[in-house]
Tab-separated table of C-alpha atoms and ligand atoms in Angstrom:
chain	number	residue	atom	x	y	z
A	1	MET	CA	1.403	-124.032	86.917
A	2	MET	CA	0.884	-123.323	90.594
A	3	ASN	CA	3.103	-125.314	92.939
A	4	LEU	CA	0.917	-126.226	95.936
A	5	LEU	CA	3.046	-127.692	98.749
A	6	HIS	CA	1.730	-129.666	101.715
A	7	ASP	CA	2.950	-130.248	105.295
A	8	ILE	CA	5.372	-127.324	105.161
A	9	SER	CA	6.303	-126.059	108.625
A	10	LEU	CA	5.657	-122.315	108.869
A	11	LYS	CA	8.315	-121.966	111.602
A	12	PRO	CA	10.896	-120.356	109.269
A	13	TYR	CA	8.177	-118.119	107.840
A	14	ASN	CA	7.155	-116.287	111.048
A	15	THR	CA	9.490	-114.292	113.281
A	16	PHE	CA	7.864	-115.638	116.463
A	17	GLY	CA	9.141	-119.040	115.334
A	18	ILE	CA	5.857	-120.854	115.904
A	19	ASP	CA	5.814	-124.341	114.431
A	20	VAL	CA	2.507	-124.828	112.608
A	21	VAL	CA	1.345	-125.923	109.160
A	22	ALA	CA	-1.284	-124.641	106.727
A	23	LYS	CA	-3.785	-127.491	106.431
A	24	GLN	CA	-4.748	-126.721	102.824
A	25	GLY	CA	-1.259	-126.057	101.554
A	26	PHE	CA	1.424	-123.443	101.016
A	27	VAL	CA	2.269	-121.571	97.801
A	28	GLU	CA	5.354	-119.435	97.154
A	29	LEU	CA	5.222	-116.603	94.596
A	30	ARG	CA	8.588	-115.618	93.128
A	31	CYS	CA	7.901	-114.159	89.697
A	32	ALA	CA	5.101	-112.455	87.742
A	33	SER	CA	3.861	-115.745	86.270
A	34	ASP	CA	3.546	-117.257	89.800
A	35	TYR	CA	1.201	-114.388	90.740
A	36	ASP	CA	-0.816	-114.905	87.546
A	37	SER	CA	-1.131	-118.660	88.137
A	38	PHE	CA	-2.180	-118.094	91.724
A	39	ALA	CA	-4.816	-115.500	90.729
A	40	GLU	CA	-6.093	-117.931	88.089
A	41	TYR	CA	-6.340	-120.706	90.715
A	42	ILE	CA	-8.335	-118.437	93.048
A	43	SER	CA	-10.679	-117.332	90.246
A	44	GLN	CA	-11.490	-121.037	89.697
A	45	ASN	CA	-11.680	-121.839	93.437
A	46	LYS	CA	-13.470	-118.828	94.918
A	47	GLN	CA	-14.390	-120.786	98.072
A	48	MET	CA	-10.676	-120.573	98.996
A	49	LEU	CA	-11.074	-116.834	99.661
A	50	ASP	CA	-12.573	-117.725	103.050
A	51	HIS	CA	-9.527	-119.840	103.897
A	52	LEU	CA	-6.634	-117.820	102.583
A	53	PHE	CA	-3.843	-116.010	104.392
A	54	ILE	CA	-1.207	-113.850	102.664
A	55	LEU	CA	2.022	-114.310	104.599
A	56	GLY	CA	4.910	-111.922	103.960
A	57	GLY	CA	7.844	-112.185	106.375
A	58	GLY	CA	5.471	-113.249	109.166
A	59	SER	CA	6.857	-110.505	111.405
A	60	ASN	CA	3.539	-109.173	112.612
A	61	VAL	CA	1.684	-112.452	112.795
A	62	VAL	CA	1.063	-114.968	115.562
A	63	PHE	CA	-0.294	-118.360	114.530
A	64	SER	CA	-2.480	-119.593	117.386
A	65	GLY	CA	-2.418	-123.124	115.908
A	66	ASP	CA	-2.293	-124.904	112.536
A	67	TYR	CA	-3.887	-122.627	109.937
A	68	ASP	CA	-7.115	-124.112	108.616
A	69	GLY	CA	-6.602	-122.963	105.041
A	70	LEU	CA	-4.098	-122.051	102.346
A	71	VAL	CA	-1.088	-119.796	102.944
A	72	VAL	CA	0.312	-117.803	100.021
A	73	HIS	CA	3.790	-116.354	100.476
A	74	PRO	CA	5.286	-113.640	98.232
A	75	ALA	CA	8.941	-114.708	98.386
A	76	ASP	CA	12.240	-113.046	97.444
A	77	PRO	CA	12.016	-112.589	93.636
A	78	ILE	CA	14.317	-114.583	91.376
A	79	ASP	CA	15.468	-111.456	89.520
A	80	GLY	CA	16.158	-109.252	92.561
A	81	GLY	CA	12.821	-107.489	92.128
A	82	ILE	CA	13.988	-103.847	92.317
A	83	ARG	CA	14.203	-101.427	89.375
A	84	LEU	CA	14.552	-97.709	88.813
A	85	LEU	CA	11.607	-96.453	86.744
A	86	SER	CA	12.707	-92.844	86.302
A	87	SER	CA	14.952	-90.174	87.710
A	88	ASP	CA	14.718	-86.444	87.031
A	89	GLY	CA	17.614	-85.149	89.110
A	90	ASP	CA	15.571	-84.604	92.286
A	91	ILE	CA	13.100	-87.488	92.376
A	92	CYS	CA	13.687	-91.188	91.666
A	93	MET	CA	10.755	-93.528	91.126
A	94	VAL	CA	11.731	-97.017	92.257
A	95	GLU	CA	9.621	-100.156	91.930
A	96	ALA	CA	10.045	-103.156	94.219
A	97	ARG	CA	8.303	-106.528	94.131
A	98	ALA	CA	6.267	-107.653	97.154
A	99	GLY	CA	8.596	-110.467	98.195
A	100	VAL	CA	11.719	-108.289	98.487
A	101	VAL	CA	12.933	-108.186	102.096
A	102	TRP	CA	12.215	-104.669	103.357
A	103	ASP	CA	15.579	-104.039	104.985
A	104	ASP	CA	17.435	-105.307	101.889
A	105	PHE	CA	15.395	-102.821	99.863
A	106	VAL	CA	16.388	-99.985	102.214
A	107	SER	CA	20.094	-100.868	101.906
A	108	PHE	CA	19.864	-101.289	98.109
A	109	CYS	CA	18.287	-97.828	97.738
A	110	ILE	CA	20.912	-96.134	99.910
A	111	ARG	CA	23.717	-97.814	97.943
A	112	ASN	CA	22.203	-96.484	94.709
A	113	GLY	CA	21.714	-92.928	95.970
A	114	TRP	CA	17.903	-93.140	96.327
A	115	TYR	CA	16.994	-91.578	99.656
A	116	GLY	CA	14.079	-91.328	102.064
A	117	LEU	CA	13.952	-94.792	103.637
A	118	GLU	CA	16.837	-94.435	106.137
A	119	ASN	CA	14.622	-94.012	109.242
A	120	LEU	CA	12.736	-97.185	108.294
A	121	ALA	CA	15.914	-99.293	108.256
A	122	GLY	CA	15.848	-102.513	110.253
A	123	ILE	CA	12.079	-103.089	110.186
A	124	PRO	CA	11.520	-106.811	109.581
A	125	GLY	CA	9.202	-108.047	106.831
A	126	THR	CA	8.645	-107.578	103.129
A	127	VAL	CA	8.050	-104.710	100.718
A	128	GLY	CA	4.549	-106.086	100.012
A	129	ALA	CA	3.471	-105.621	103.622
A	130	SER	CA	4.851	-102.062	103.873
A	131	PRO	CA	1.728	-100.386	102.410
A	132	VAL	CA	-0.615	-102.876	104.101
A	133	GLN	CA	0.788	-102.007	107.529
A	134	ASN	CA	1.897	-98.468	106.683
A	135	ILE	CA	5.074	-99.328	108.585
A	136	GLY	CA	6.642	-96.547	110.563
A	137	ALA	CA	9.537	-95.683	112.827
A	138	TYR	CA	11.488	-92.660	114.044
A	139	GLY	CA	9.194	-90.019	112.591
A	140	ARG	CA	8.689	-91.643	109.150
A	141	GLU	CA	5.969	-93.826	107.699
A	142	ALA	CA	5.750	-95.821	104.476
A	143	LYS	CA	3.001	-93.458	103.311
A	144	ASP	CA	5.575	-90.640	103.109
A	145	VAL	CA	7.459	-92.450	100.329
A	146	ILE	CA	4.898	-94.698	98.614
A	147	ASP	CA	3.725	-93.350	95.263
A	148	ARG	CA	1.415	-96.216	94.222
A	149	VAL	CA	0.659	-99.843	94.943
A	150	HIS	CA	-0.188	-102.570	92.422
A	151	VAL	CA	-2.556	-105.328	93.552
A	152	TYR	CA	-4.393	-108.398	92.359
A	153	ASP	CA	-8.027	-107.983	93.398
A	154	LEU	CA	-8.790	-111.625	94.162
A	155	TRP	CA	-12.513	-110.979	94.633
A	156	HIS	CA	-12.979	-109.530	91.167
A	157	ASP	CA	-10.295	-111.385	89.165
A	158	SER	CA	-8.624	-108.129	88.186
A	159	GLN	CA	-5.469	-106.071	88.737
A	160	CYS	CA	-5.249	-102.376	89.553
A	161	TRP	CA	-3.090	-99.565	90.884
A	162	PHE	CA	-3.893	-97.649	94.076
A	163	GLU	CA	-2.454	-94.133	94.100
A	164	ASN	CA	-1.116	-92.975	97.484
A	165	SER	CA	-4.255	-90.894	98.159
A	166	GLU	CA	-6.457	-93.955	97.528
A	167	CYS	CA	-4.667	-96.161	100.068
A	168	HIS	CA	-6.473	-94.688	103.154
A	169	PHE	CA	-3.192	-94.652	105.057
A	170	GLY	CA	-3.440	-94.205	108.824
A	171	TYR	CA	-1.490	-95.316	111.881
A	172	ARG	CA	-0.358	-98.876	110.908
A	173	HIS	CA	-3.429	-98.945	108.701
A	174	SER	CA	-4.445	-98.904	105.035
A	175	ILE	CA	-7.279	-99.846	102.714
A	176	PHE	CA	-5.567	-103.220	102.225
A	177	LYS	CA	-6.356	-104.048	105.871
A	178	GLU	CA	-9.866	-102.644	105.939
A	179	ILE	CA	-11.465	-105.757	104.532
A	180	GLY	CA	-11.071	-108.475	107.148
A	181	ARG	CA	-10.303	-111.311	104.743
A	182	ALA	CA	-7.853	-111.637	101.892
A	183	ARG	CA	-8.890	-109.556	98.890
A	184	TYR	CA	-5.923	-107.513	97.711
A	185	LEU	CA	-2.645	-109.295	97.017
A	186	VAL	CA	0.070	-106.641	96.710
A	187	ASP	CA	2.598	-107.688	94.057
A	188	ARG	CA	4.645	-104.478	93.650
A	189	VAL	CA	5.032	-101.025	95.124
A	190	VAL	CA	6.406	-97.832	93.540
A	191	PHE	CA	8.327	-95.503	95.850
A	192	ARG	CA	8.996	-91.796	95.297
A	193	LEU	CA	12.517	-91.252	96.629
A	194	ALA	CA	14.924	-88.320	96.618
A	195	SER	CA	18.250	-87.987	94.824
A	196	HIS	CA	19.678	-85.898	97.657
A	197	PHE	CA	19.935	-87.057	101.243
A	198	VAL	CA	18.372	-84.862	103.938
A	199	PRO	CA	18.402	-86.362	107.453
A	200	ASP	CA	14.992	-86.585	109.141
A	201	LEU	CA	15.724	-85.913	112.808
A	202	SER	CA	12.161	-85.170	113.883
A	203	TYR	CA	12.314	-88.051	116.400
A	204	LYS	CA	14.125	-86.760	119.481
A	205	GLY	CA	15.900	-90.006	120.458
A	206	LEU	CA	17.290	-90.327	116.938
A	207	GLU	CA	18.530	-86.731	116.880
A	208	GLU	CA	20.497	-87.385	120.092
A	209	ALA	CA	22.050	-90.564	118.651
A	210	TRP	CA	22.860	-88.783	115.352
A	211	ASN	CA	24.508	-85.830	117.105
A	212	SER	CA	26.630	-88.115	119.243
A	213	ILE	CA	28.313	-89.783	116.218
A	214	ASP	CA	32.062	-89.464	116.276
A	215	GLU	CA	33.503	-86.992	113.682
A	216	HIS	CA	36.053	-89.644	112.702
A	217	GLU	CA	33.223	-92.033	111.762
A	218	ARG	CA	31.584	-89.345	109.591
A	219	GLU	CA	34.740	-89.077	107.493
A	220	PHE	CA	34.519	-92.679	106.280
A	221	VAL	CA	30.808	-93.353	105.861
A	222	ASP	CA	28.315	-91.352	103.802
A	223	ASP	CA	25.542	-89.619	105.750
A	224	ALA	CA	22.641	-91.753	104.521
A	225	THR	CA	24.419	-95.011	105.389
A	226	LEU	CA	25.398	-93.532	108.736
A	227	MET	CA	21.768	-92.609	109.401
A	228	SER	CA	20.540	-96.141	108.639
A	229	MET	CA	23.306	-97.558	110.865
A	230	THR	CA	22.258	-95.194	113.673
A	231	VAL	CA	18.627	-96.237	113.306
A	232	ARG	CA	19.571	-99.935	113.455
A	233	LYS	CA	21.710	-99.303	116.542
A	234	VAL	CA	18.898	-97.470	118.358
A	235	ARG	CA	16.441	-100.224	117.363
A	236	ASN	CA	18.744	-103.030	118.531
A	237	SER	CA	19.054	-101.468	121.973
A	238	LYS	CA	15.290	-101.814	122.472
A	239	LEU	CA	13.921	-104.535	120.228
A	240	PRO	CA	14.798	-108.223	120.002
A	241	ASP	CA	16.529	-109.338	116.796
A	242	PRO	CA	14.274	-112.033	115.247
A	243	LYS	CA	17.431	-113.966	114.288
A	244	TYR	CA	18.012	-114.710	117.964
A	245	ILE	CA	14.752	-114.042	119.847
A	246	GLY	CA	11.323	-114.776	118.372
A	247	SER	CA	8.726	-112.009	118.554
A	248	ALA	CA	6.209	-110.088	116.486
A	249	GLY	CA	7.591	-106.664	117.449
A	250	SER	CA	5.195	-104.482	119.455
A	251	PHE	CA	2.478	-106.909	120.456
A	252	PHE	CA	-0.015	-104.350	121.827
A	253	LYS	CA	-1.301	-101.034	120.507
A	254	ASN	CA	-0.950	-97.968	122.704
A	255	PRO	CA	-4.569	-97.254	123.730
A	256	VAL	CA	-6.061	-93.837	122.986
A	257	VAL	CA	-8.351	-92.472	125.731
A	258	ASP	CA	-10.468	-89.343	126.329
A	259	GLY	CA	-8.956	-86.350	128.129
A	260	ASP	CA	-11.092	-87.057	131.266
A	261	VAL	CA	-9.800	-90.600	131.534
A	262	TYR	CA	-6.226	-89.383	131.098
A	263	ARG	CA	-6.586	-86.661	133.771
A	264	HIS	CA	-8.087	-89.152	136.250
A	265	LEU	CA	-5.214	-91.550	135.560
A	266	LYS	CA	-2.693	-88.735	136.008
A	267	GLU	CA	-4.152	-87.934	139.455
A	268	LEU	CA	-3.788	-91.546	140.515
A	269	TYR	CA	-0.428	-92.123	138.803
A	270	PRO	CA	1.475	-88.828	138.381
A	271	ASN	CA	4.253	-90.569	136.419
A	272	VAL	CA	1.909	-92.064	133.776
A	273	VAL	CA	3.551	-92.069	130.314
A	274	ALA	CA	1.156	-90.523	127.773
A	275	PHE	CA	1.195	-88.352	124.643
A	276	PRO	CA	-1.445	-85.933	123.318
A	277	ALA	CA	-3.257	-87.550	120.383
A	278	GLY	CA	-5.308	-84.513	119.280
A	279	ASP	CA	-9.034	-83.876	119.701
A	280	ASN	CA	-8.730	-83.917	123.546
A	281	LYS	CA	-7.464	-87.502	123.412
A	282	TYR	CA	-4.306	-89.085	124.832
A	283	LYS	CA	-2.259	-92.098	123.828
A	284	ILE	CA	-1.255	-94.024	126.963
A	285	SER	CA	1.933	-96.069	126.843
A	286	ALA	CA	0.875	-99.724	126.923
A	287	GLY	CA	4.473	-100.668	127.791
A	288	TRP	CA	4.333	-98.444	130.902
A	289	MET	CA	1.057	-100.012	132.090
A	290	ILE	CA	2.372	-103.545	131.508
A	291	GLU	CA	5.520	-102.683	133.443
A	292	GLN	CA	3.479	-101.229	136.337
A	293	CYS	CA	1.626	-104.554	136.522
A	294	GLY	CA	4.957	-106.290	137.085
A	295	TRP	CA	5.019	-108.155	133.772
A	296	LYS	CA	8.272	-106.802	132.314
A	297	GLY	CA	10.754	-109.687	132.060
A	298	ARG	CA	8.217	-112.267	133.346
A	299	ASP	CA	7.418	-115.555	131.601
A	300	MET	CA	4.350	-117.729	131.346
A	301	GLY	CA	5.036	-121.132	129.852
A	302	GLU	CA	7.402	-120.674	126.923
A	303	ALA	CA	6.248	-117.104	126.195
A	304	GLY	CA	7.574	-114.037	127.967
A	305	VAL	CA	7.441	-110.254	128.216
A	306	TYR	CA	10.703	-108.823	126.848
A	307	GLU	CA	12.926	-107.459	129.593
A	308	LYS	CA	14.005	-104.369	127.594
A	309	GLN	CA	10.555	-103.401	126.266
A	310	ALA	CA	7.318	-104.530	127.925
A	311	LEU	CA	5.303	-103.963	124.730
A	312	VAL	CA	7.029	-106.940	123.131
A	313	LEU	CA	6.110	-110.577	123.814
A	314	VAL	CA	8.865	-113.078	123.046
A	315	ASN	CA	9.449	-116.770	122.429
A	316	ARG	CA	11.534	-118.257	125.245
A	317	GLY	CA	12.288	-121.389	123.248
A	318	ARG	CA	9.526	-123.741	122.230
A	319	CYS	CA	6.663	-121.334	122.379
A	320	THR	CA	3.318	-122.334	120.864
A	321	GLY	CA	0.603	-120.004	119.641
A	322	SER	CA	-1.522	-120.900	122.672
A	323	ASP	CA	1.355	-119.900	125.010
A	324	VAL	CA	1.388	-116.443	123.384
A	325	VAL	CA	-2.392	-116.082	123.471
A	326	ALA	CA	-2.535	-117.176	127.155
A	327	LEU	CA	0.207	-114.695	128.115
A	328	ALA	CA	-1.435	-111.892	126.133
A	329	GLU	CA	-4.778	-112.561	127.858
A	330	SER	CA	-3.178	-112.467	131.322
A	331	VAL	CA	-1.443	-109.176	130.516
A	332	ILE	CA	-4.670	-107.679	129.119
A	333	ASN	CA	-6.644	-108.785	132.221
A	334	ASP	CA	-4.087	-107.411	134.685
A	335	VAL	CA	-3.832	-104.064	132.898
A	336	TYR	CA	-7.624	-103.817	132.811
A	337	SER	CA	-7.998	-104.669	136.526
A	338	ARG	CA	-5.456	-102.036	137.512
A	339	PHE	CA	-6.108	-99.182	135.059
A	340	GLY	CA	-9.585	-99.904	133.638
A	341	ILE	CA	-8.105	-99.731	130.115
A	342	LYS	CA	-8.365	-102.612	127.643
A	343	LEU	CA	-5.275	-103.340	125.574
A	344	ASN	CA	-5.689	-104.570	122.009
A	345	PRO	CA	-3.110	-106.570	120.088
A	346	GLU	CA	-1.231	-104.867	117.228
A	347	ALA	CA	0.028	-108.267	116.078
A	348	ILE	CA	-2.342	-110.206	113.840
A	349	ILE	CA	-3.500	-113.377	115.584
A	350	VAL	CA	-4.386	-115.995	112.975
B	401	LIG	C1	11.486	-107.134	116.079
B	401	LIG	C2	10.395	-106.450	115.300
B	401	LIG	C3	10.409	-105.081	115.176
B	401	LIG	C4	9.398	-104.409	114.454
B	401	LIG	N1	9.464	-103.053	114.335
B	401	LIG	C5	8.517	-102.400	113.620
B	401	LIG	C6	8.579	-100.982	113.448
B	401	LIG	O1	9.502	-100.318	113.899
B	401	LIG	N2	7.594	-100.379	112.720
B	401	LIG	C7	6.562	-101.091	112.171
B	401	LIG	O2	5.712	-100.475	111.519
B	401	LIG	N3	6.486	-102.437	112.323
B	401	LIG	C8	7.423	-103.105	113.017
B	401	LIG	N4	7.340	-104.459	113.174
B	401	LIG	C9	6.194	-105.190	112.611
B	401	LIG	C10	6.439	-105.764	111.212
B	401	LIG	O3	7.811	-105.777	110.914
B	401	LIG	C11	5.692	-104.962	110.130
B	401	LIG	O4	4.307	-104.961	110.400
B	401	LIG	C12	5.935	-105.538	108.728
B	401	LIG	O5	5.417	-104.688	107.747
B	401	LIG	C13	5.318	-106.907	108.520
B	401	LIG	O6	5.794	-107.373	107.285
B	401	LIG	P1	5.706	-108.889	106.896
B	401	LIG	O7	6.137	-109.034	105.493
B	401	LIG	O8	6.404	-109.700	107.903
B	401	LIG	O9	4.121	-109.124	106.973
B	401	LIG	P2	3.342	-110.275	107.709
B	401	LIG	O10	3.621	-110.199	109.170
B	401	LIG	O11	3.575	-111.568	107.029
B	401	LIG	O12	1.837	-109.814	107.426
B	401	LIG	C14	1.333	-108.637	107.998
B	401	LIG	C15	-0.025	-108.332	107.333
B	401	LIG	O13	0.200	-107.926	105.986
B	401	LIG	C16	-0.480	-108.803	105.067
B	401	LIG	N5	0.399	-108.967	103.900
B	401	LIG	C17	1.716	-109.300	103.896
B	401	LIG	N6	2.199	-109.280	102.627
B	401	LIG	C18	1.154	-108.938	101.824
B	401	LIG	C19	1.003	-108.762	100.416
B	401	LIG	N7	2.021	-108.942	99.563
B	401	LIG	N8	-0.230	-108.426	99.943
B	401	LIG	C20	-1.268	-108.246	100.773
B	401	LIG	N9	-1.199	-108.402	102.105
B	401	LIG	C21	0.012	-108.740	102.627
B	401	LIG	C22	-0.710	-110.097	105.849
B	401	LIG	O14	-1.809	-110.823	105.341
B	401	LIG	C23	-0.957	-109.547	107.236
B	401	LIG	O15	-2.277	-109.098	107.358
B	401	LIG	C24	8.348	-105.148	113.866
B	401	LIG	C25	8.341	-106.554	113.994
B	401	LIG	C26	9.354	-107.203	114.684
B	401	LIG	C27	9.347	-108.706	114.787
């Protein structure tokens, strides 16, 4: 039986801390039978597909107001939700349920000697969202470790596996995002991890932090744990901790422009921060442009631009969705007036 709850505040379910409700109810999924009951409900109420939002940890979502539909939330599983499927000495196949908290999963794997997730430590959210978003940090992406993804196809009342190559992984992108409205409900993900730890230091800032670790510290903590601790430390110096400051992480995408546009910009602003993006294109740092427009550390209403990282919008206290949207629009307009480049949100505005 599906447990449909009403008038539940979504404030604890989104890291921005926006206080809204889902007008047509809220459903938590904790075990396999909850997923089955929910899929059964949708198959009998297909009209709900137009008014359905799958909410994981709510760490990349901004609710602009009460949600005019039903919110379904894969929650922390009753049974822990993580199991080792196989291990052949080099490779471990590990399955995790969608509602498992991502960072708990990372720590659990390291404790059990299953490696490959260390650089992704500290990312908020759930395991279920990791393939949807193809989360990434410090030179690693979820696609590097995901073997396959199991979903409920809510349009066709069926269940299926997507192999890694079928997931259409790209930069913070996957097939699960391609269709604008809810179709695929991820219920579990299988990861291909390694039995031996090899540090991935491809990200320069991380290599510096890793090399500066005290020898004394190395004696007492194993390398994989030390790596995840280093990653969390580097992250905390730049990003707000959702426990204390509400945000949705990087709010804007870094825009990619043609080589001509980049060269013109470089003439006007020799210190522009940009990275080659292949195919004669350049990724311009949105944070740099926002900072140049004087927004870093500034507030508008109860929403603000984070003082340590201009790409992040934060909740200054009692922020509403409209505060965030109004601030985002002002930032977008100012950046466009000054640089002629339109910023797009990375956060999902619902
Ligand atoms: C402080 C901070 C730092 C961050 N740093 C990073 C970072 O370094 N790298 C990075 O990649 N991201 C980062 N993020 C963004 C965010 O953590 C990721 O996008 C994360 O994967 C979102 O997970 P979630 O469970 O909170 O998903 P939500 O925000 O709830 O949802 C995100 C999207 O996934 C869909 N979804 C969620 N669960 C499922 C499911 N089970 N089945 C189908 N669809 C689903 C939702 O419908 C929505 O479209 C950061 C966010 C914050 C607040």
